[in-house]
Short mmCIF file of C-alpha atoms and ligand atoms in Angstrom, two decimals:
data_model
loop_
_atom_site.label_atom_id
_atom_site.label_comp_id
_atom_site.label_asym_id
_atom_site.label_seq_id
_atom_site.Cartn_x
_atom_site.Cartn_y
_atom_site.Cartn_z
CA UNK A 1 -68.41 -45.71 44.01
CA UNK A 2 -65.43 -46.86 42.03
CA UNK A 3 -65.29 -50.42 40.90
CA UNK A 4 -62.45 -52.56 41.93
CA UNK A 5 -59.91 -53.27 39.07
CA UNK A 6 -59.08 -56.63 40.02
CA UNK A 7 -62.68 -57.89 40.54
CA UNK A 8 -64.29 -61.36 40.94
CA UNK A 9 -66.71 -60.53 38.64
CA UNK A 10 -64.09 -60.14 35.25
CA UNK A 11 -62.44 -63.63 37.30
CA UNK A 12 -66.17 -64.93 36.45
CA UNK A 13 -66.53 -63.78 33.62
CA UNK A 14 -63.18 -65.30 32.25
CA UNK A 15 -63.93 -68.66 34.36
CA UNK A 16 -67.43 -68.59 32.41
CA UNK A 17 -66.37 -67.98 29.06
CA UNK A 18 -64.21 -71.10 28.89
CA UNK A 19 -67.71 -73.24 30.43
CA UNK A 20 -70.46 -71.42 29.36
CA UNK A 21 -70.75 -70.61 25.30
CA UNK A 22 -70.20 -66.85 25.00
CA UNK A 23 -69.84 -66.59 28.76
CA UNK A 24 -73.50 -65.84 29.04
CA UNK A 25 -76.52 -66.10 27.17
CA UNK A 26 -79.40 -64.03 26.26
CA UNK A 27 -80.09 -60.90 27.15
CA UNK A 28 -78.95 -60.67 30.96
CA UNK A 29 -75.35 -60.97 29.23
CA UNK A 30 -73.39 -57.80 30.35
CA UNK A 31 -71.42 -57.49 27.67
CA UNK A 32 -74.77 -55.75 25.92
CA UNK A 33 -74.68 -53.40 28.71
CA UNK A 34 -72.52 -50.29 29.30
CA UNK A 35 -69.19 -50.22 30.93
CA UNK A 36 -69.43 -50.22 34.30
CA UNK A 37 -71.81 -52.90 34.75
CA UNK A 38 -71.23 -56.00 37.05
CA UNK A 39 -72.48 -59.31 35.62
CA UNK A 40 -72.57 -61.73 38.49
CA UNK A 41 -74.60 -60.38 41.64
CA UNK A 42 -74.40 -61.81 45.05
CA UNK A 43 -77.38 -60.63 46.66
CA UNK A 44 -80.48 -58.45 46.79
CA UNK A 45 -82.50 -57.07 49.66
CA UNK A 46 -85.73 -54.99 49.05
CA UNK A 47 -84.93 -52.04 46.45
CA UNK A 48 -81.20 -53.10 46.90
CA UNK A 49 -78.60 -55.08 44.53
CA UNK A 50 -75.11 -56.15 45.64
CA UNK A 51 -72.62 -57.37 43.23
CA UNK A 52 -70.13 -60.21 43.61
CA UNK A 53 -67.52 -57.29 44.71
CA UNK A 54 -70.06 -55.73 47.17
CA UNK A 55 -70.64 -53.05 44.99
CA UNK A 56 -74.56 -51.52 45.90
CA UNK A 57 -76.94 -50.33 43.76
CA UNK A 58 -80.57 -49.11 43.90
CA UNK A 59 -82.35 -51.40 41.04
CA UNK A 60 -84.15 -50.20 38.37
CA UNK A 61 -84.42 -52.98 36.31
CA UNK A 62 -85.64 -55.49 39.20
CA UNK A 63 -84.57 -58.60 37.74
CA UNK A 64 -85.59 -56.70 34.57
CA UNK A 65 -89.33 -57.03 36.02
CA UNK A 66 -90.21 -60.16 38.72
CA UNK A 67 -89.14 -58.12 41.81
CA UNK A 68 -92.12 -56.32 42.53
CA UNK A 69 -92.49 -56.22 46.14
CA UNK A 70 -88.90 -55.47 46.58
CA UNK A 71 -85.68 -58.65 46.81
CA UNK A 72 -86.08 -60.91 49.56
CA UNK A 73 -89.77 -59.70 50.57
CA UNK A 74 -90.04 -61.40 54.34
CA UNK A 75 -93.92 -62.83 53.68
CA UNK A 76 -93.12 -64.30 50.50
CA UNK A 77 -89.82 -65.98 51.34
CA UNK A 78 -91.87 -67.14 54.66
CA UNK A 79 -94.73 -68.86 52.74
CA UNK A 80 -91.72 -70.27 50.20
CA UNK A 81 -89.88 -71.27 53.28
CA UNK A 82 -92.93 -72.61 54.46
CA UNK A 83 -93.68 -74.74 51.62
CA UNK A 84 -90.24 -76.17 50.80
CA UNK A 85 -90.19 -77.38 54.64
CA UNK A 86 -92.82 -79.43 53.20
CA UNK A 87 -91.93 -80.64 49.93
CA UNK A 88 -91.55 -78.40 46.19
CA UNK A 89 -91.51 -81.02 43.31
CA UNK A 90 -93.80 -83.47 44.34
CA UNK A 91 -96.01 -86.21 41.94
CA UNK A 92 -98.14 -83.28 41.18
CA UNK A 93 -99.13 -80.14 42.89
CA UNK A 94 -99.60 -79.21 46.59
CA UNK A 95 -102.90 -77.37 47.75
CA UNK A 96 -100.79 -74.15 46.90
CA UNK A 97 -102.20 -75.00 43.63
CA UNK A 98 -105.72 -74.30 44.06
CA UNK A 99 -105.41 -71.29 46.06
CA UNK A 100 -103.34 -69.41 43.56
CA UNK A 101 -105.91 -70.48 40.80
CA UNK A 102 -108.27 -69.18 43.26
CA UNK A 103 -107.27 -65.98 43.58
CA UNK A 104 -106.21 -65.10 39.83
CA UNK A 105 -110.05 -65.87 39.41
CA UNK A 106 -111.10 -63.92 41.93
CA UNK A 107 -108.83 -61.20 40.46
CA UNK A 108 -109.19 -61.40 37.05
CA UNK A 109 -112.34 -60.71 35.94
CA UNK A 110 -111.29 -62.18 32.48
CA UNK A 111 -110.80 -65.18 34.17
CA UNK A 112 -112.57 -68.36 35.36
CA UNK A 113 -109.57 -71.00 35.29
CA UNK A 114 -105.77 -70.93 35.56
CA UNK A 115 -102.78 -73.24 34.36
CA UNK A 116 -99.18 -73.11 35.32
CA UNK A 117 -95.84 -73.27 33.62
CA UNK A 118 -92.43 -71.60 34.28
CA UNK A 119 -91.30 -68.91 32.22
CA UNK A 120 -93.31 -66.56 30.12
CA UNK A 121 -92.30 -67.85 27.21
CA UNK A 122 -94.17 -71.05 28.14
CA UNK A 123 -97.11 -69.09 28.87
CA UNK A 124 -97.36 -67.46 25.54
CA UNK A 125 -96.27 -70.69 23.84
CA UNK A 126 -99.22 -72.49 25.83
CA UNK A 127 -101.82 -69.46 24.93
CA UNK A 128 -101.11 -69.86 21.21
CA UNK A 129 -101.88 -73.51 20.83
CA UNK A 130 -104.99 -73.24 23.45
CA UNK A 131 -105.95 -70.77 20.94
CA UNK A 132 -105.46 -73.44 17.74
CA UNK A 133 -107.03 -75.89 19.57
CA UNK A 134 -110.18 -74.43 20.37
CA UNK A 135 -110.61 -72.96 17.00
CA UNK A 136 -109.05 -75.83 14.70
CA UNK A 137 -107.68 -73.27 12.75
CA UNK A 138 -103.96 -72.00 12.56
CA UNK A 139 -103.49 -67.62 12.00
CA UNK A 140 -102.03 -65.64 15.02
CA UNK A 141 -101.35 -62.10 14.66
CA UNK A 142 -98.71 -60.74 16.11
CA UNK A 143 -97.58 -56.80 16.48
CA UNK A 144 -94.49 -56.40 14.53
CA UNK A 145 -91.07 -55.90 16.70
CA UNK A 146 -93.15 -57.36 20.31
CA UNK A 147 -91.42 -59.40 22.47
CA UNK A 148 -93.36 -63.06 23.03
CA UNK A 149 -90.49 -65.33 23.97
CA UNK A 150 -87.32 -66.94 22.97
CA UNK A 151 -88.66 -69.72 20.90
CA UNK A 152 -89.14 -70.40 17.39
CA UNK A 153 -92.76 -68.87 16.86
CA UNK A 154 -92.39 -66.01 18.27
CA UNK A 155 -88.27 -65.28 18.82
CA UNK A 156 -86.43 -61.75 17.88
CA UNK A 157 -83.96 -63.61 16.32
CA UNK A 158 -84.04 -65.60 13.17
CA UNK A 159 -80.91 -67.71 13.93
CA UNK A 160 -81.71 -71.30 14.52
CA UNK A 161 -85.32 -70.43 13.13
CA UNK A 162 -87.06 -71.67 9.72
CA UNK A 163 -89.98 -70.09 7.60
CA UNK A 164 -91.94 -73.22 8.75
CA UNK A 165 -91.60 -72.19 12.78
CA UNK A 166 -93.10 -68.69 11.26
CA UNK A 167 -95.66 -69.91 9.14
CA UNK A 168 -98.82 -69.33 10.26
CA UNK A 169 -97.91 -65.47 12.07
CA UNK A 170 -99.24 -62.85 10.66
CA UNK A 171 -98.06 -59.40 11.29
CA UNK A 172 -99.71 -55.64 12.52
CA UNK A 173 -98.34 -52.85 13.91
CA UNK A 174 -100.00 -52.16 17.57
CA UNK A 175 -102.09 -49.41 18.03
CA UNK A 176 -102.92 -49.55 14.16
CA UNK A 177 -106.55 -50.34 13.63
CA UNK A 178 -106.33 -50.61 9.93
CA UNK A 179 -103.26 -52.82 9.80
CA UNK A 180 -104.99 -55.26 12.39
CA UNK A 181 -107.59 -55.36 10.42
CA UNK A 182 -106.01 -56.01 7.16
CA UNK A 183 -103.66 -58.90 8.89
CA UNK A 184 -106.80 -60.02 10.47
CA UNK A 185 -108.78 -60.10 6.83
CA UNK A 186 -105.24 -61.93 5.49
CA UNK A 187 -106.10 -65.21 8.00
CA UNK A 188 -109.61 -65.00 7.28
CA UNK A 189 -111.28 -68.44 7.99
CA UNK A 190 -108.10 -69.88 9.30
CA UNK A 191 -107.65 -66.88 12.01
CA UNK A 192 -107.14 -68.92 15.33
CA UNK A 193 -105.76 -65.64 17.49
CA UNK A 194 -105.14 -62.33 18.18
CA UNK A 195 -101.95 -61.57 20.35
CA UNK A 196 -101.34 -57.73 21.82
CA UNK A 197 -98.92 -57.02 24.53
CA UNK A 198 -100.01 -55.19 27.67
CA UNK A 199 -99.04 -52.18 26.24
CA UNK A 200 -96.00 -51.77 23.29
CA UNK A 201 -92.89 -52.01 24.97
CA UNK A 202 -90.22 -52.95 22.24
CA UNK A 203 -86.58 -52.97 22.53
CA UNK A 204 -85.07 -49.55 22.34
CA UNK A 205 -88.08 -48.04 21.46
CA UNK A 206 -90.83 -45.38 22.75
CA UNK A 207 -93.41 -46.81 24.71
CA UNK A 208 -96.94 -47.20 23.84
CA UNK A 209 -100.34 -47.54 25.87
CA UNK A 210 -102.95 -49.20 23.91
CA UNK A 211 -105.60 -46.78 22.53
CA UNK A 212 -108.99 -47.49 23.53
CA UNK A 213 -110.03 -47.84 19.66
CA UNK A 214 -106.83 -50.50 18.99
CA UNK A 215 -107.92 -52.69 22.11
CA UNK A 216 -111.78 -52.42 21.09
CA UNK A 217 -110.66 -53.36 17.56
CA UNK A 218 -108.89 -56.24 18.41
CA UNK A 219 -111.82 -57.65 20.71
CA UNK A 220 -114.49 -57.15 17.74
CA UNK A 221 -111.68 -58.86 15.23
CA UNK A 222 -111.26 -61.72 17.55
CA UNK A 223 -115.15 -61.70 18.04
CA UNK A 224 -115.98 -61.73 14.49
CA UNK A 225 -113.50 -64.98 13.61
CA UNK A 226 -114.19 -66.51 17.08
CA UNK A 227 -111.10 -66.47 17.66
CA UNK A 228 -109.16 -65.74 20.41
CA UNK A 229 -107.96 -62.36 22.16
CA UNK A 230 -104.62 -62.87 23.71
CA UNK A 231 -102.99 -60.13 26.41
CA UNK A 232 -99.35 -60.96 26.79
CA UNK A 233 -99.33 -59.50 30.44
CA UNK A 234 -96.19 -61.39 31.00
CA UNK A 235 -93.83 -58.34 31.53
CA UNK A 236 -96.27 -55.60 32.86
CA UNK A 237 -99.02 -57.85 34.65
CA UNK A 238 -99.91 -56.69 38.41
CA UNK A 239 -97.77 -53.64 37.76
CA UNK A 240 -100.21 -51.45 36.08
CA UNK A 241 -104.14 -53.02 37.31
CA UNK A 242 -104.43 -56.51 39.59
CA UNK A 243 -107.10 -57.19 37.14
CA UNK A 244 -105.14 -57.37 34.01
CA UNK A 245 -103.44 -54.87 32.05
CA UNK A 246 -106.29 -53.90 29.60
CA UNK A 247 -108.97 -53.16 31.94
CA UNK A 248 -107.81 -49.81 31.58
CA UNK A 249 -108.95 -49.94 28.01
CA UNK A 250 -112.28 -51.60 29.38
CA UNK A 251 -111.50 -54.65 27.05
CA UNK A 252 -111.39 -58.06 28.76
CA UNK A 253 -109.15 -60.58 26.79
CA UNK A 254 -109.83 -64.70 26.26
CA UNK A 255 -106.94 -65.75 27.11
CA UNK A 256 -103.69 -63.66 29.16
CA UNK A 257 -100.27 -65.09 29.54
CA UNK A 258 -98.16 -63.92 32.94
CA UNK A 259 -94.94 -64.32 34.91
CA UNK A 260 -92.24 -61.95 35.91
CA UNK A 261 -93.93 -60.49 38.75
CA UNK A 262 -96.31 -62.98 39.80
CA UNK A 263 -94.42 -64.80 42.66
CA UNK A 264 -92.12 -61.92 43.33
CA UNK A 265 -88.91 -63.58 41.93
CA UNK A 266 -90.49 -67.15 41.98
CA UNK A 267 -90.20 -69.47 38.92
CA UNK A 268 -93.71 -69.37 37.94
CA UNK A 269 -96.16 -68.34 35.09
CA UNK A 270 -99.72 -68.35 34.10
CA UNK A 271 -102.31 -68.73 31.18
CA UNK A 272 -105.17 -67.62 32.51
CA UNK A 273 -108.80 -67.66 30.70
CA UNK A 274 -112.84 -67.97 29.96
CA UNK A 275 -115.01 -70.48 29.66
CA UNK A 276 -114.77 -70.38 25.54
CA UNK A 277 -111.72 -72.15 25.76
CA UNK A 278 -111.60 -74.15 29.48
CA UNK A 279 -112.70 -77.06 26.89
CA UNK A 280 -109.67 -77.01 24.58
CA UNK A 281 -107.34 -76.12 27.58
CA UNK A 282 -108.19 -79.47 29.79
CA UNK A 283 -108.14 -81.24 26.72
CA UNK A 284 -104.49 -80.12 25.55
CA UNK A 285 -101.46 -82.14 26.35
CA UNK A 286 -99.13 -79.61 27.85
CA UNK A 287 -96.63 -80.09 31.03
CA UNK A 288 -93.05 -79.62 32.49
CA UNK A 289 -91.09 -81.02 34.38
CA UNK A 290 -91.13 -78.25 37.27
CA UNK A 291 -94.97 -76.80 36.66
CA UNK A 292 -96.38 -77.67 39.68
CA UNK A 293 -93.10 -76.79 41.73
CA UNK A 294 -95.15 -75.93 45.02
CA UNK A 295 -92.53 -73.48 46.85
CA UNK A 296 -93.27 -70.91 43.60
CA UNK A 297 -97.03 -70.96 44.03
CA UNK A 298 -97.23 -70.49 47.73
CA UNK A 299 -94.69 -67.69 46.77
CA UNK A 300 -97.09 -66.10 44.34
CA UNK A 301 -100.02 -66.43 46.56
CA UNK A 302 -97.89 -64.76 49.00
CA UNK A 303 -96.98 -61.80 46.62
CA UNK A 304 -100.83 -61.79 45.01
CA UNK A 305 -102.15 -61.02 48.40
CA UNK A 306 -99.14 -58.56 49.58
CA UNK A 307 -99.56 -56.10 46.43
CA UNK A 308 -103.48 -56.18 47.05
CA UNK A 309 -103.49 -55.46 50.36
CA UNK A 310 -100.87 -52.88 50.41
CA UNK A 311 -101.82 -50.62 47.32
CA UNK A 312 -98.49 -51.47 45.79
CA UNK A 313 -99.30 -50.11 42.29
CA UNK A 314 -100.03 -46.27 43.75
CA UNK A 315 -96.95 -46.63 45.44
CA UNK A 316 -95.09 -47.45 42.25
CA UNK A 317 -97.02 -44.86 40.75
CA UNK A 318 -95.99 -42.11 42.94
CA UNK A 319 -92.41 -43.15 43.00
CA UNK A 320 -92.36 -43.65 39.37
CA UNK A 321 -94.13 -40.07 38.89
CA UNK A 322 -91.05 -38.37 41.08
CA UNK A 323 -87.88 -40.19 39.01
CA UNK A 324 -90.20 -38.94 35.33
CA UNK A 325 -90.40 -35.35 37.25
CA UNK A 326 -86.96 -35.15 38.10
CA UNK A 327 -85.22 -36.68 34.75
CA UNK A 328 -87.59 -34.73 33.07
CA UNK A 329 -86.00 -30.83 34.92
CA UNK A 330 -82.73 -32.02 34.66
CA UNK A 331 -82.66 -32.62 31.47
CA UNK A 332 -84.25 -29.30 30.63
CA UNK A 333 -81.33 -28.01 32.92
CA UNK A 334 -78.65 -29.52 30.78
CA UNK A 335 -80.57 -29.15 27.94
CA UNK A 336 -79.74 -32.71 26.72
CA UNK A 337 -83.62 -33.58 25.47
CA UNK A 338 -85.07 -37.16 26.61
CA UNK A 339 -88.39 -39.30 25.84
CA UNK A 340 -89.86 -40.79 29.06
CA UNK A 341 -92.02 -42.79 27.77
CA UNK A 342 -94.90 -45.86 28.71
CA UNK A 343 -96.35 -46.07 32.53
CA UNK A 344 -93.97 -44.44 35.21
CA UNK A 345 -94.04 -47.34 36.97
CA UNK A 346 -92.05 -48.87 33.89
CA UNK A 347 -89.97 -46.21 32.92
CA UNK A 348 -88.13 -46.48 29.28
CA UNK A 349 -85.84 -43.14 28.80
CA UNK A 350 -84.20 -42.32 26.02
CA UNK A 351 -82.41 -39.34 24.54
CA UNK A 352 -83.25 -37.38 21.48
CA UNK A 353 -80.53 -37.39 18.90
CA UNK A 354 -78.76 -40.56 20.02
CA UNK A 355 -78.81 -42.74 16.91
CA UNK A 356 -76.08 -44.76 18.07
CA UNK A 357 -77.11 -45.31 21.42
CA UNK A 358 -74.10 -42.96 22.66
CA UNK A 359 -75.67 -40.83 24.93
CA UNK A 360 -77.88 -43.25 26.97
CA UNK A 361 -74.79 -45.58 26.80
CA UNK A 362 -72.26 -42.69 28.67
CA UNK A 363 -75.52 -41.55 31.04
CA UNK A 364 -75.80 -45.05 32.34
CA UNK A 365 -71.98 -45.96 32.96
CA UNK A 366 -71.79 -42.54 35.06
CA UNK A 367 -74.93 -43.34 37.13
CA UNK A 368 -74.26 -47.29 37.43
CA UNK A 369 -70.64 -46.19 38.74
CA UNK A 370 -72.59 -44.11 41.37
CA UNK A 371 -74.77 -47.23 42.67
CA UNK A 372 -77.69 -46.63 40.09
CA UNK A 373 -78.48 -49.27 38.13
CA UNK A 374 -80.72 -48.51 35.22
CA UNK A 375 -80.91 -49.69 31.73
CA UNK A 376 -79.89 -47.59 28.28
CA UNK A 377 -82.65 -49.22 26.10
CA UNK A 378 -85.05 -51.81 27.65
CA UNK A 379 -88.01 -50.54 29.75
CA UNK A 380 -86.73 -50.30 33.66
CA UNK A 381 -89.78 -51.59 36.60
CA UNK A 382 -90.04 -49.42 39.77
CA UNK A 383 -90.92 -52.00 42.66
CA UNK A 384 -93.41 -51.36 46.03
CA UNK A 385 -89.71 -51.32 48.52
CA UNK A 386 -88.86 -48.48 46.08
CA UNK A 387 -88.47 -45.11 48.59
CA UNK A 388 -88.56 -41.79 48.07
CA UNK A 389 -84.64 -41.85 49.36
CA UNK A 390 -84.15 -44.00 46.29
CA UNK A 391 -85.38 -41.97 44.10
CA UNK A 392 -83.31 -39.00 45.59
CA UNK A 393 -80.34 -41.19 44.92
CA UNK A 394 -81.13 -41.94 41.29
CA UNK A 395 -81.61 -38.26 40.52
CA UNK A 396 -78.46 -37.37 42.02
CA UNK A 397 -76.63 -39.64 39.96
CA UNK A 398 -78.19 -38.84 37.20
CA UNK A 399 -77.01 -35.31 37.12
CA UNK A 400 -73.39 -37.01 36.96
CA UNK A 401 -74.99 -39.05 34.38
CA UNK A 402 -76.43 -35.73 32.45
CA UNK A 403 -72.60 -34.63 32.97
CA UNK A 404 -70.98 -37.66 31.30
CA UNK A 405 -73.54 -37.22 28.31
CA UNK A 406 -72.37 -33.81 27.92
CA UNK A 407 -68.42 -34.34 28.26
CA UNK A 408 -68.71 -37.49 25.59
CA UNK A 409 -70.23 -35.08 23.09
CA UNK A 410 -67.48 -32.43 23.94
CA UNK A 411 -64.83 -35.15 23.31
CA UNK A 412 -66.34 -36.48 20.28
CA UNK A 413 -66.75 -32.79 18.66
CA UNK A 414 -63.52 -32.70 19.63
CA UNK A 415 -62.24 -35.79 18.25
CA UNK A 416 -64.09 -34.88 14.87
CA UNK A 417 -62.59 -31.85 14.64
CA UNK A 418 -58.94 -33.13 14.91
N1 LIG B 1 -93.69 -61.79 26.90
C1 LIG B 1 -93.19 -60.61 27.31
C2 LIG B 1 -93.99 -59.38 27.09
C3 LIG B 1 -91.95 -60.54 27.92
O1 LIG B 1 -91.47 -59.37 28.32
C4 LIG B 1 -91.22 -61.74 28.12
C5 LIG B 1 -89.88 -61.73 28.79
N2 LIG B 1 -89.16 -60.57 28.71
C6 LIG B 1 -91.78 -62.93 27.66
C7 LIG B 1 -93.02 -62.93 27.07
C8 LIG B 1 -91.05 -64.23 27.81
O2 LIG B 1 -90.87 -64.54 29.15
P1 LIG B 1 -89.70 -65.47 29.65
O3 LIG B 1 -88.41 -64.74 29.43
O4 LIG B 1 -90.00 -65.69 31.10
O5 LIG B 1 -89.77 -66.74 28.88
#
């Protein structure tokens, strides 16, 4: 598929960069992305994407992770539908409310309560000062390079950010008992909580499932302070278990932060937790204005009780488990080495020897061109509409792509040379 020249996404892009600072914010801005890449979309239907130019593409990235039952799923835009016939931002909740709570409790076996913000960043913000304010102390360790939110505790960048905002973090590197251990020794008696991610799933980097020992560690370090365990589940929650990420390491967390995924494309997120800190949590001042937005939580209920019922996460499994197969021969084929690394279901692939990003940036602009849209450095999220035809379509693509990696070293040997 070749783009149009003359698109309406560059006339967005210049309309936006005279309204919007930079054009576009954050890291959906395309300009991060490589060539080839639309950034205004018009629409998306199940494992489908369509540009502002009508350009299609299979999506990989899935709103870079709360598409999980596929764009425009029929049962969760009904119960939305539903919902806003009735009212969305009301004086306070709708029943929606309750049921959702409900069911994370019922799913969770971490859990016994549930409280609602927006974004995940709101979650994790919310988690952290549960965590303070059922300990009265102030240390949270964080894994160095993880990805918490884009506010001043916890933000990747230091712009707009003092040493005060930072304070009271203390850094580890996941997976690495003895540097929790010594961060967790460095906030001794003011140690207030333990963040991990899901699983480590850093920018540009290999993916990581927690060991067994790291995630048992981290419970007995939180145990011995009384402190709390947090699980960031915010990116991979109800992707990889419906009962939370680290029951797969058989350790249950205090507190977990989620969104993304949880009402399918819904504004919504969670802090879910025990009874240790249900205290502290109905005694904390926190709110927004659009937290008990009712539309997103019949939405999540909707999506909760589709991905139970229809054994979503073997699907994503299997369909994950074909696209690692296949990237994996043809790269032995053109003998341009990858890493596929983390759950298939949340594929990150990158190539050996590519320092400079080169090589994953010339594979994507061949297979983006050909209606694939993946992503050169941040971990991609297979989705239940996913289909086997999909994944036939990536991997064709992707031998273009393999192609285009090839022909940009050729030219820059070339280049060199001259
Ligand atoms: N935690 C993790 C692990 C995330 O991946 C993200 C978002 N990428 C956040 C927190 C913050 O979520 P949000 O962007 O919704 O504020």
């Amino acid at each position: 598929m070749d783009k149009q020249v003359n698109s309406l996404d560059s006339e967005l892009r210049n309309r936006a960069k005279k309204v919007v600072p930079g054009g576009m914010w954050g890291h959906m801005n395309a300009a991060a992305l490589p060539e080839g890449y639309p950034q205004f979309f018009a629409r998306g239907s199940g494992s489908r994407l369509w540009d502002v130019d009508g350009n299609e593409f299979v999506d990989f990235m899935c709103s870079w992770g709360p598409i999980i039952l596929g764009h425009h799923h029929p049962e969760v835009d009904e119960a939305a539908q539903k919902q806003l016939a009735r009212g969305d931002c009301l004086n306070g909740p709708s029943e929606s409310m309750v049921e959702l709570a409900e069911l994370l409790v019922e799913m969770l076996p971490h859990a016994t309560w549930a409280q609602f913000q927006k974004n995940g960043s709101d979650a994790m913000t919310t988690a952290a000062t549960i965590s303070r304010a059922g300990t009265g102390r102030r240390k949270i360790l964080v894994a160095s390079g993880a990805y918490h939110g884009a506010v001043p505790w916890c933000s990747p960048s230091l712009l707009g950010v003092t040493a005060e905002d930072r304070a009271h973090i203390v850094q580890y590197e996941y997976n690495d008992v003895e540097s929790l251990n010594r961060a967790a020794d460095q906030a001794r008696g003011d140690l207030a909580g333990i963040i991990a991610s899901a699983f480590k799933h850093d920018y540009g980097r290999d993916q990581c499932l927690p060991t067994r020992e790291f995630a048992k560690a981290a419970r007995a370090a939180a145990d011995a302070a009384d402190a709390a365990l947090i699980v960031d589940d915010v990116r991979a929650g109800f992707r990889l278990n419906l009962g939370g990420s680290w029951e797969a390491v058989g350790v249950r967390p205090d507190l977990s932060a989620w969104s993304k995924s949880i009402a399918n494309g819904f504004a919504l997120a969670a802090v879910t937790g025990n009874e240790r800190f249900r205290d502290a949590t109905s005694k904390l001042f926190t709110t927004g204005s659009f937290w008990c937005s009712a539309v997103s939580m019949a939405a999540a209920v909707a999506t909760l009780t589709a991905l139970r019922r229809d054994n979503a996460i073997e699907h994503m499994e299997r369909l994950g488990g074909m696209l690692r197969d296949g990237l994996g021969s043809l790269s032995k084929t053109h003998g341009l080495p990858i890493r596929q690394t983390g759950p298939v279901q949340m594929p990150m692939v990158l190539f050996e020897d590519d320092p400079d990003n080169r090589k994953g940036f010339a594979f994507c602009s061949a297979t983006v061109k050909r209606g694939i849209y993946f992503h050169p450095l941040h971990n991609m999220f297979l989705s239940a509409a996913h289909t086997t035809n999909d994944i036939e379509r990536a991997l064709d693509a992707a031998e273009h792509g393999f192609r285009a990696v090839r022909d940009s070293l050729t030219n820059s040997a070339g280049v060199s040379r001259n």
